[in-house]
Amino acid sequence: MVAKTFRGGVHAHYHKEDTASKPIRRLGPPARVVIPLHQHTGAPCEPLVKVGDEVKVGQKIGDSSARLTAPVHSSVSGKVVAISPHPQAGGRDVLSIVIESDGQETLDEHVEPRADVDSLKADEIKAIIREAGIVGLGGAAFPTYFKLTPPPGKSFDTVILNGAECEPYLSADHRLMVERPGDVVEGAKLLLKATGVTKAYIGIEENKPDAIEAISEAAKGDDRISVVPLKVKYPQGAEKQLIWAILGREVPSGGLPVDVGVVVNNVGTAAAVKDAVVSGMPLVERVVTVAGSCVAEPQNVLVKVGMLVSDLVEACGGCSSPPAKVIIGGPMMGTAQFTMDIPVTKGTSGVLLLNEEEAAPVEPMACVRCGKCVEACSMRLMPLWIASYAEAGRFDDAERMNALDCIECGCCSFICPSRRRLVQAIRLAKSEIMAKRRKAQAS
Ligand code: SF4
Ligand code: SF4
């Protein structure tokens, strides 16, 4: 089958060789976890426990009555020792529940395999997904149950699972597909049932032939599920680019995948759905890629949500040399950190420790009007102009040039020979435009 792709994008050096062929290593419970009450898109949770309470693995410890939210659960058994603000990867302090593990891994009594999976109705599956606190594991952490319900007047006809994993360094999804293909496919079937859809595609970049083979084998015999090899190109895993590559449908400017009848979920999210529905286990752990030149033993690890990044790096042999930059996520869309005293959250796909050479900031120079940023932009934007308007404070002009359609993939900055900080300027424009819209709505 010919691999599919989208227009634009860039070819980066993928740096996946240090981790992609090693099996996922399961880490035991750390001595302490810090579980933020806000680690998803939507409203933060309120704590359901207090200091001194004993908790068990899978016990719900935070929830909210808001429509868009996701409950949080304890990832260890032990005692709540603090409920206080703690730094998180986004740079903010977030109210978090600190639990000292007793090392016993005692399961909450609500965590038990479900016998009646085949008889579950769509709304029951979505309710289980909501209660299990499942969010998009690709990094966006958007509550999955919410995504599975189309707004009034819209409907889905296709489910897409994203197994592209196009960000350099990251190989967590790759290993998951190789080691748990049956769970990914079971998750896809549950997502089909939850959405009432009869067709699912699983898109995987063709540099992961073992994953393509494993998932194809697991899906064999179910005509509703097709594996689609994708060309190796960044940002192949972005929702709109994935939909275009697989279905040839273009999400309209300002629109969402549901506008073209599609719901996209990460392959890790699908496996988490299977765990929640079949095993009754909420989202309390995830696979994280720990990589970069400064990690002593780069690898993929199955980690408790709430484990501190500093403990995680120690579990991977510590730093082989002092990192010049620590990034949570991938190098293209991840966020640089000023401390490793932050917890792994549901959206943490990678922890990268980069050396001076990898992280060296380059001074931007004048634009040479080469047009490479325009060619690379898969959203068909004019990055040089939007960034110039943003730098001049002309946010209305940036809005007129569809700045809000920017998916912040970073391709324009990556390809720019003058090393202009295009995506940073466009991000500023987006936040100014959104602030103006909020102000207009409030008045
Ligand atoms: S303008 Fe936005 S969407 Fe286009 S390449 Fe730059 S970061 Fe990506
Ligand atoms: S890639 Fe850089 S130098 Fe080339 S047109 Fe875009 S902003 Fe200018």
Coordinates of C-alpha atoms and ligand atoms in Angstrom, one line a residue:
M1 CA 0.0 0.0 0.0
V2 CA 1.3 3.5 -0.9
A3 CA 2.0 5.5 2.2
K4 CA -0.2 8.6 2.6
T5 CA 0.7 12.1 3.7
F6 CA -0.2 15.8 3.7
R7 CA 1.1 19.0 2.0
G8 CA 3.9 20.8 3.7
G9 CA 5.7 19.7 6.8
V10 CA 9.4 19.0 7.5
H11 CA 11.8 16.1 7.7
A12 CA 13.6 16.3 11.1
H13 CA 16.4 14.1 12.4
Y14 CA 14.3 11.6 14.4
H15 CA 16.7 10.5 17.1
K16 CA 14.5 7.5 18.0
E17 CA 17.1 4.8 17.7
D18 CA 18.1 5.0 21.4
T19 CA 14.7 3.9 22.7
A20 CA 12.5 2.5 19.8
S21 CA 13.8 -1.1 20.0
K22 CA 13.9 -1.5 23.8
P23 CA 10.9 -3.0 25.6
I24 CA 8.9 -0.8 27.9
R25 CA 10.2 -1.1 31.5
R26 CA 7.5 -1.0 34.2
L27 CA 8.7 1.1 37.2
G28 CA 7.5 0.3 40.7
P29 CA 5.7 2.8 42.8
P30 CA 7.8 5.8 43.8
A31 CA 8.0 6.8 47.5
R32 CA 5.9 9.8 46.8
V33 CA 3.6 11.0 44.0
V34 CA 2.3 14.5 43.4
I35 CA -1.0 14.3 41.5
P36 CA -2.2 17.7 40.1
L37 CA -5.9 18.4 40.3
H38 CA -5.7 20.1 36.9
Q39 CA -3.9 18.1 34.3
H40 CA -6.4 18.2 31.4
T41 CA -8.3 20.7 29.2
G42 CA -11.3 22.1 31.1
A43 CA -12.1 22.8 34.7
P44 CA -9.8 21.8 37.6
C45 CA -11.0 19.1 40.0
E46 CA -11.8 19.6 43.7
P47 CA -10.1 17.3 46.1
L48 CA -12.2 14.4 47.4
V49 CA -9.7 13.4 50.1
K50 CA -8.0 15.2 53.0
V51 CA -4.6 15.2 54.5
G52 CA -4.2 12.0 56.6
D53 CA -6.6 9.9 54.5
E54 CA -5.5 6.4 53.4
V55 CA -5.9 5.9 49.6
K56 CA -5.7 2.9 47.2
V57 CA -4.6 2.5 43.6
G58 CA -7.4 3.7 41.3
Q59 CA -9.3 5.5 44.0
K60 CA -10.9 8.7 42.7
I61 CA -9.3 11.6 44.6
G62 CA -10.5 14.6 42.7
D63 CA -13.5 15.5 40.5
S64 CA -15.6 18.5 39.3
S65 CA -19.2 19.1 38.4
A66 CA -18.1 21.1 35.3
R67 CA -19.2 19.8 31.9
L68 CA -15.6 19.7 30.6
T69 CA -13.2 18.1 33.1
A70 CA -11.6 14.8 34.0
P71 CA -11.4 13.2 37.4
V72 CA -8.1 12.2 38.9
H73 CA -7.2 9.0 40.7
S74 CA -4.5 7.8 43.1
S75 CA -1.7 6.0 41.3
V76 CA -0.4 4.4 44.5
S77 CA -1.7 3.1 47.8
G78 CA -0.6 5.1 50.8
K79 CA -1.4 8.2 52.8
V80 CA -2.3 11.7 51.7
V81 CA 0.4 13.9 53.3
A82 CA -0.3 17.3 51.7
I83 CA -2.8 19.1 49.4
S84 CA -1.0 22.1 48.2
P85 CA 0.2 24.0 45.0
H86 CA 3.0 22.4 43.2
P87 CA 4.9 23.4 40.0
Q88 CA 3.7 21.6 36.8
A89 CA 5.2 21.3 33.3
G90 CA 3.1 24.2 32.0
G91 CA 5.0 26.6 34.3
R92 CA 2.1 27.2 36.7
D93 CA 1.7 26.0 40.3
V94 CA -1.3 23.7 40.4
L95 CA -3.2 22.4 43.5
S96 CA -1.9 18.9 43.9
I97 CA -2.5 15.9 46.2
V98 CA 0.8 14.5 47.6
I99 CA 0.6 10.8 48.5
E100 CA 3.3 8.8 50.3
S101 CA 3.3 5.3 48.9
D102 CA 3.1 2.3 51.2
G103 CA 4.6 0.2 48.4
Q104 CA 1.7 -2.3 48.7
E105 CA -0.2 -1.4 45.5
T106 CA -3.5 -2.2 47.1
L107 CA -6.3 -1.8 44.6
D108 CA -9.4 0.3 45.2
E109 CA -12.5 -2.0 45.5
H110 CA -14.1 -0.2 42.5
V111 CA -11.3 -1.5 40.3
E112 CA -12.4 -4.9 39.0
P113 CA -12.8 -6.5 35.6
R114 CA -16.2 -6.0 33.9
A115 CA -18.0 -9.2 32.9
D116 CA -20.7 -7.5 30.7
V117 CA -18.5 -5.6 28.2
D118 CA -20.4 -6.8 25.1
S119 CA -23.7 -5.6 26.5
L120 CA -22.5 -2.1 27.2
K121 CA -24.3 0.7 25.3
A122 CA -22.6 3.7 23.8
D123 CA -23.5 6.1 26.6
E124 CA -22.4 3.5 29.2
I125 CA -19.0 3.2 27.6
K126 CA -18.6 7.0 27.5
A127 CA -19.6 7.2 31.2
I128 CA -16.9 4.7 32.1
I129 CA -14.4 6.7 30.1
R130 CA -15.4 9.8 31.9
E131 CA -15.2 8.2 35.3
A132 CA -11.8 6.7 34.5
G133 CA -10.4 10.2 33.9
I134 CA -9.2 9.3 30.4
V135 CA -7.8 12.2 28.4
G136 CA -5.9 12.4 25.1
L137 CA -2.5 10.8 25.8
G138 CA -0.9 12.4 22.8
G139 CA -0.1 15.5 24.8
A140 CA -3.2 17.7 24.5
A141 CA -5.0 16.0 27.5
F142 CA -8.5 16.8 26.2
P143 CA -11.1 14.8 28.1
T144 CA -12.0 11.8 25.8
Y145 CA -15.6 11.3 26.8
F146 CA -16.3 14.9 25.7
K147 CA -14.6 14.4 22.4
L148 CA -16.7 11.3 21.7
T149 CA -20.0 13.2 21.9
P150 CA -20.6 15.4 18.8
P151 CA -22.2 18.8 19.3
P152 CA -25.9 19.2 18.3
G153 CA -26.3 19.0 14.5
K154 CA -23.0 17.2 13.9
S155 CA -22.2 13.6 13.7
F156 CA -19.2 11.2 13.2
D157 CA -18.7 8.7 10.4
T158 CA -15.1 7.8 11.1
V159 CA -12.8 7.1 14.0
I160 CA -9.0 7.7 13.4
L161 CA -6.4 6.4 15.8
N162 CA -3.2 8.3 15.7
G163 CA -0.1 6.1 15.8
A164 CA 2.1 8.4 13.7
E165 CA 4.3 9.6 16.6
C166 CA 6.0 12.0 14.3
E167 CA 7.8 14.1 17.1
P168 CA 11.6 13.4 17.2
Y169 CA 12.9 11.3 20.1
L170 CA 9.4 10.0 21.2
S171 CA 8.8 6.2 20.8
A172 CA 6.3 5.5 23.6
D173 CA 3.4 5.0 21.2
H174 CA 5.6 2.9 18.9
R175 CA 6.5 0.5 21.8
L176 CA 2.9 0.4 23.0
M177 CA 1.7 -0.7 19.5
V178 CA 4.4 -3.4 19.3
E179 CA 3.8 -4.7 22.8
R180 CA 0.1 -4.2 23.3
P181 CA -1.4 -4.3 19.8
G182 CA -4.5 -6.3 21.0
D183 CA -5.3 -3.7 23.6
V184 CA -5.0 -0.8 21.0
V185 CA -7.4 -2.7 18.7
E186 CA -9.8 -3.5 21.5
G187 CA -9.8 0.2 22.4
A188 CA -10.6 1.0 18.8
K189 CA -13.6 -1.3 18.8
L190 CA -14.9 0.3 22.0
L191 CA -14.4 3.7 20.5
L192 CA -16.4 2.6 17.4
K193 CA -19.2 1.4 19.7
A194 CA -19.1 4.6 21.8
T195 CA -19.5 6.8 18.7
G196 CA -21.9 4.5 16.8
V197 CA -19.4 4.5 13.9
T198 CA -18.6 1.6 11.7
K199 CA -15.1 2.5 10.3
A200 CA -11.8 3.1 12.0
Y201 CA -8.4 3.8 10.6
I202 CA -5.1 3.4 12.5
G203 CA -2.5 5.7 10.9
I204 CA 1.1 4.7 11.6
E205 CA 4.3 6.2 10.0
E206 CA 6.1 3.7 7.8
N207 CA 9.3 4.0 9.9
K208 CA 7.5 1.7 12.4
P209 CA 7.1 -1.5 10.3
D210 CA 6.9 -3.7 13.4
A211 CA 4.0 -1.7 14.8
I212 CA 2.2 -1.8 11.4
E213 CA 2.6 -5.5 11.4
A214 CA 1.5 -6.0 15.0
I215 CA -1.5 -3.8 14.7
S216 CA -2.5 -5.3 11.3
E217 CA -2.3 -8.8 12.8
A218 CA -4.4 -7.8 15.8
A219 CA -7.0 -6.2 13.6
K220 CA -7.2 -9.1 11.2
G221 CA -10.7 -10.4 10.6
D222 CA -12.4 -7.1 11.5
D223 CA -13.2 -5.3 8.3
R224 CA -14.2 -2.2 10.2
I225 CA -10.6 -1.5 11.2
S226 CA -7.8 -0.6 8.6
V227 CA -4.2 0.2 9.2
V228 CA -2.9 3.0 7.1
P229 CA 0.9 3.4 6.6
L230 CA 1.9 7.1 6.5
K231 CA 4.9 8.8 5.1
V232 CA 7.5 9.9 7.6
K233 CA 7.1 13.6 8.0
Y234 CA 6.4 16.1 10.8
P235 CA 3.6 16.9 11.8
Q236 CA 2.0 13.8 10.4
G237 CA 0.3 13.1 13.7
A238 CA -1.5 16.5 13.9
E239 CA -5.2 15.9 13.7
K240 CA -6.0 17.9 10.6
Q241 CA -3.0 16.6 8.8
L242 CA -3.8 13.0 9.7
I243 CA -7.4 13.4 8.5
W244 CA -6.2 14.9 5.2
A245 CA -3.7 12.1 4.7
I246 CA -6.1 9.3 5.4
L247 CA -9.4 10.6 4.2
G248 CA -8.6 13.5 1.9
R249 CA -11.0 15.7 3.9
E250 CA -10.0 19.2 4.9
V251 CA -11.1 20.6 8.2
P252 CA -12.3 24.1 7.5
S253 CA -10.5 27.2 8.9
G254 CA -11.5 27.6 12.5
G255 CA -13.2 24.2 12.5
L256 CA -12.7 20.9 14.3
P257 CA -12.4 17.3 13.1
V258 CA -16.1 16.8 13.9
D259 CA -16.9 19.3 11.1
V260 CA -15.8 16.6 8.6
G261 CA -17.3 13.7 10.6
V262 CA -14.1 12.5 12.3
V263 CA -13.0 11.9 15.8
V264 CA -9.2 11.4 16.3
N265 CA -7.7 9.7 19.3
N266 CA -4.2 8.6 20.2
V267 CA -3.3 4.9 20.2
G268 CA -2.4 5.2 23.9
T269 CA -5.8 6.7 24.6
A270 CA -7.4 3.7 22.9
A271 CA -5.4 1.3 25.1
A272 CA -6.4 3.3 28.2
V273 CA -10.1 3.0 27.1
K274 CA -9.7 -0.8 26.9
D275 CA -8.1 -0.8 30.4
A276 CA -10.9 1.2 31.8
V277 CA -13.8 -0.6 30.2
V278 CA -12.5 -4.2 30.4
S279 CA -10.3 -4.1 33.5
G280 CA -12.0 -1.3 35.4
M281 CA -8.7 0.5 35.8
P282 CA -8.7 4.3 35.7
L283 CA -5.9 6.2 34.0
V284 CA -3.2 6.1 36.7
E285 CA -0.1 5.3 34.6
R286 CA 1.3 5.9 31.2
V287 CA 4.3 5.1 29.0
V288 CA 6.8 7.9 28.8
T289 CA 9.9 8.2 26.6
V290 CA 13.0 9.3 28.6
A291 CA 15.6 10.3 26.1
G292 CA 18.2 12.9 24.9
S293 CA 22.0 13.0 25.1
C294 CA 22.2 13.7 28.8
V295 CA 20.1 10.6 30.0
A296 CA 22.3 7.8 31.1
E297 CA 19.9 5.0 30.1
P298 CA 17.4 6.3 27.5
Q299 CA 14.3 4.1 27.4
N300 CA 10.5 3.9 27.5
V301 CA 9.0 3.4 31.0
L302 CA 5.6 2.7 32.3
V303 CA 5.2 5.4 35.0
K304 CA 2.8 6.2 37.7
V305 CA 1.0 9.5 37.1
G306 CA 2.4 11.9 39.8
M307 CA 5.9 10.5 39.8
L308 CA 8.4 13.4 39.9
V309 CA 10.5 13.9 36.8
S310 CA 13.6 14.0 39.0
D311 CA 12.8 10.5 40.3
L312 CA 12.0 9.3 36.8
V313 CA 15.3 10.5 35.5
E314 CA 17.1 8.8 38.4
A315 CA 15.3 5.5 37.6
C316 CA 16.8 5.8 34.1
G317 CA 20.3 6.0 35.4
G318 CA 20.4 9.7 36.2
C319 CA 22.1 12.3 34.0
S320 CA 25.2 11.3 32.1
S321 CA 26.1 15.0 31.9
P322 CA 24.3 18.1 33.1
P323 CA 21.4 18.9 30.7
A324 CA 21.4 22.3 29.0
K325 CA 17.6 22.0 28.5
V326 CA 14.9 19.8 29.9
I327 CA 11.8 19.4 27.7
I328 CA 8.5 17.8 28.6
G329 CA 7.0 16.3 25.4
G330 CA 8.8 16.3 22.0
P331 CA 11.4 18.9 20.9
M332 CA 9.0 20.5 18.4
M333 CA 5.9 21.1 20.5
G334 CA 7.1 20.3 24.0
T335 CA 7.8 22.8 26.7
A336 CA 11.2 23.7 28.3
Q337 CA 11.3 23.4 32.1
F338 CA 13.2 25.3 34.7
T339 CA 13.0 22.5 37.3
M340 CA 12.7 18.7 37.4
D341 CA 10.6 18.9 40.5
I342 CA 7.4 18.5 38.5
P343 CA 5.2 15.5 38.2
V344 CA 4.5 13.2 35.2
T345 CA 0.9 13.9 34.3
K346 CA -1.6 12.1 32.0
G347 CA -0.3 14.2 29.0
T348 CA 3.4 13.6 29.6
S349 CA 4.6 11.7 26.5
G350 CA 8.3 12.4 26.9
V351 CA 11.1 13.8 29.1
L352 CA 14.1 15.0 27.1
L353 CA 17.4 16.0 28.5
L354 CA 19.3 17.8 25.8
N355 CA 23.0 18.9 25.8
E356 CA 24.4 22.3 24.9
E357 CA 24.7 21.5 21.2
E358 CA 21.1 20.2 20.9
A359 CA 19.7 23.0 22.9
A360 CA 21.9 25.9 21.9
P361 CA 19.8 29.0 21.2
V362 CA 20.6 30.7 17.9
E363 CA 20.3 34.4 17.5
P364 CA 17.6 35.3 14.9
M365 CA 18.6 37.2 11.9
A366 CA 16.7 39.3 9.3
C367 CA 14.2 37.5 7.1
V368 CA 15.7 36.8 3.6
R369 CA 12.3 36.2 2.0
C370 CA 13.1 32.7 1.0
G371 CA 9.5 31.5 1.4
K372 CA 10.6 28.2 3.1
C373 CA 8.3 28.8 6.1
V374 CA 5.3 29.2 3.7
E375 CA 6.2 25.9 2.0
A376 CA 6.6 24.1 5.3
C377 CA 3.3 25.3 6.8
S378 CA 0.8 22.5 6.4
M379 CA -2.0 24.9 7.5
R380 CA -1.3 27.0 4.4
L381 CA -0.5 30.1 6.4
M382 CA 2.0 32.9 5.8
P383 CA 4.2 32.5 8.9
L384 CA 6.6 35.3 8.1
W385 CA 3.8 37.8 7.8
I386 CA 1.8 36.7 10.8
A387 CA 5.0 36.8 12.9
S388 CA 5.9 40.2 11.6
Y389 CA 2.5 41.6 12.4
A390 CA 2.7 40.0 15.9
E391 CA 6.2 41.6 16.5
A392 CA 4.8 45.0 15.5
G393 CA 1.7 44.6 17.8
R394 CA -0.6 44.5 14.7
F395 CA -2.7 41.7 16.1
D396 CA -5.8 42.5 13.9
D397 CA -3.7 42.0 10.8
A398 CA -2.4 38.7 12.2
E399 CA -6.0 37.7 12.8
R400 CA -6.9 38.6 9.3
M401 CA -4.2 36.2 8.1
N402 CA -5.8 33.4 10.1
A403 CA -3.2 33.2 12.9
L404 CA -5.7 31.2 14.9
D405 CA -5.4 28.3 12.4
C406 CA -1.8 27.9 13.5
I407 CA -1.4 24.5 15.2
E408 CA 2.0 25.6 16.7
C409 CA 3.8 22.7 15.1
G410 CA 7.0 24.7 14.8
C411 CA 7.8 23.7 11.2
C412 CA 8.2 27.3 10.2
S413 CA 10.8 28.1 12.9
F414 CA 12.6 24.8 12.2
I415 CA 13.0 25.4 8.5
C416 CA 13.8 29.1 8.7
P417 CA 17.5 29.7 7.6
S418 CA 17.4 33.0 9.6
R419 CA 16.4 31.2 12.7
R420 CA 13.5 33.6 13.2
R421 CA 11.3 32.8 16.2
L422 CA 8.2 32.5 14.1
V423 CA 6.1 30.1 16.2
Q424 CA 6.8 32.1 19.4
A425 CA 5.5 35.3 17.8
I426 CA 2.5 33.6 16.3
R427 CA 1.7 32.1 19.7
L428 CA 1.7 35.6 21.1
A429 CA -0.6 36.8 18.4
K430 CA -3.0 33.9 19.1
S431 CA -3.2 34.7 22.8
E432 CA -3.8 38.4 22.1
I433 CA -6.5 37.6 19.6
M434 CA -8.2 35.2 22.0
A435 CA -7.9 37.8 24.9
K436 CA -9.6 40.4 22.6
R437 CA -12.4 38.0 21.8
R438 CA -13.0 37.1 25.4
K439 CA -13.1 40.8 26.3
A440 CA -15.6 41.5 23.5
Q441 CA -17.8 38.6 24.7
A442 CA -17.7 39.8 28.3
S443 CA -18.7 43.4 27.4
Ligands
SF4_1 S1 2.5 29.0 11.1 FE1 1.9 27.5 12.7 S2 1.0 25.8 11.6 FE2 2.3 27.0 10.2 S3 4.3 26.0 10.3 FE3 4.3 27.7 11.7 S4 3.8 26.8 13.7 FE4 3.1 25.3 12.1
SF4_2 S1 11.8 30.9 6.3 FE1 12.6 32.6 7.5 S2 13.9 33.8 6.1 FE2 12.6 32.5 4.9 S3 10.8 33.7 4.4 FE3 10.3 32.6 6.2 S4 10.8 34.0 7.9 FE4 11.9 34.7 6.1

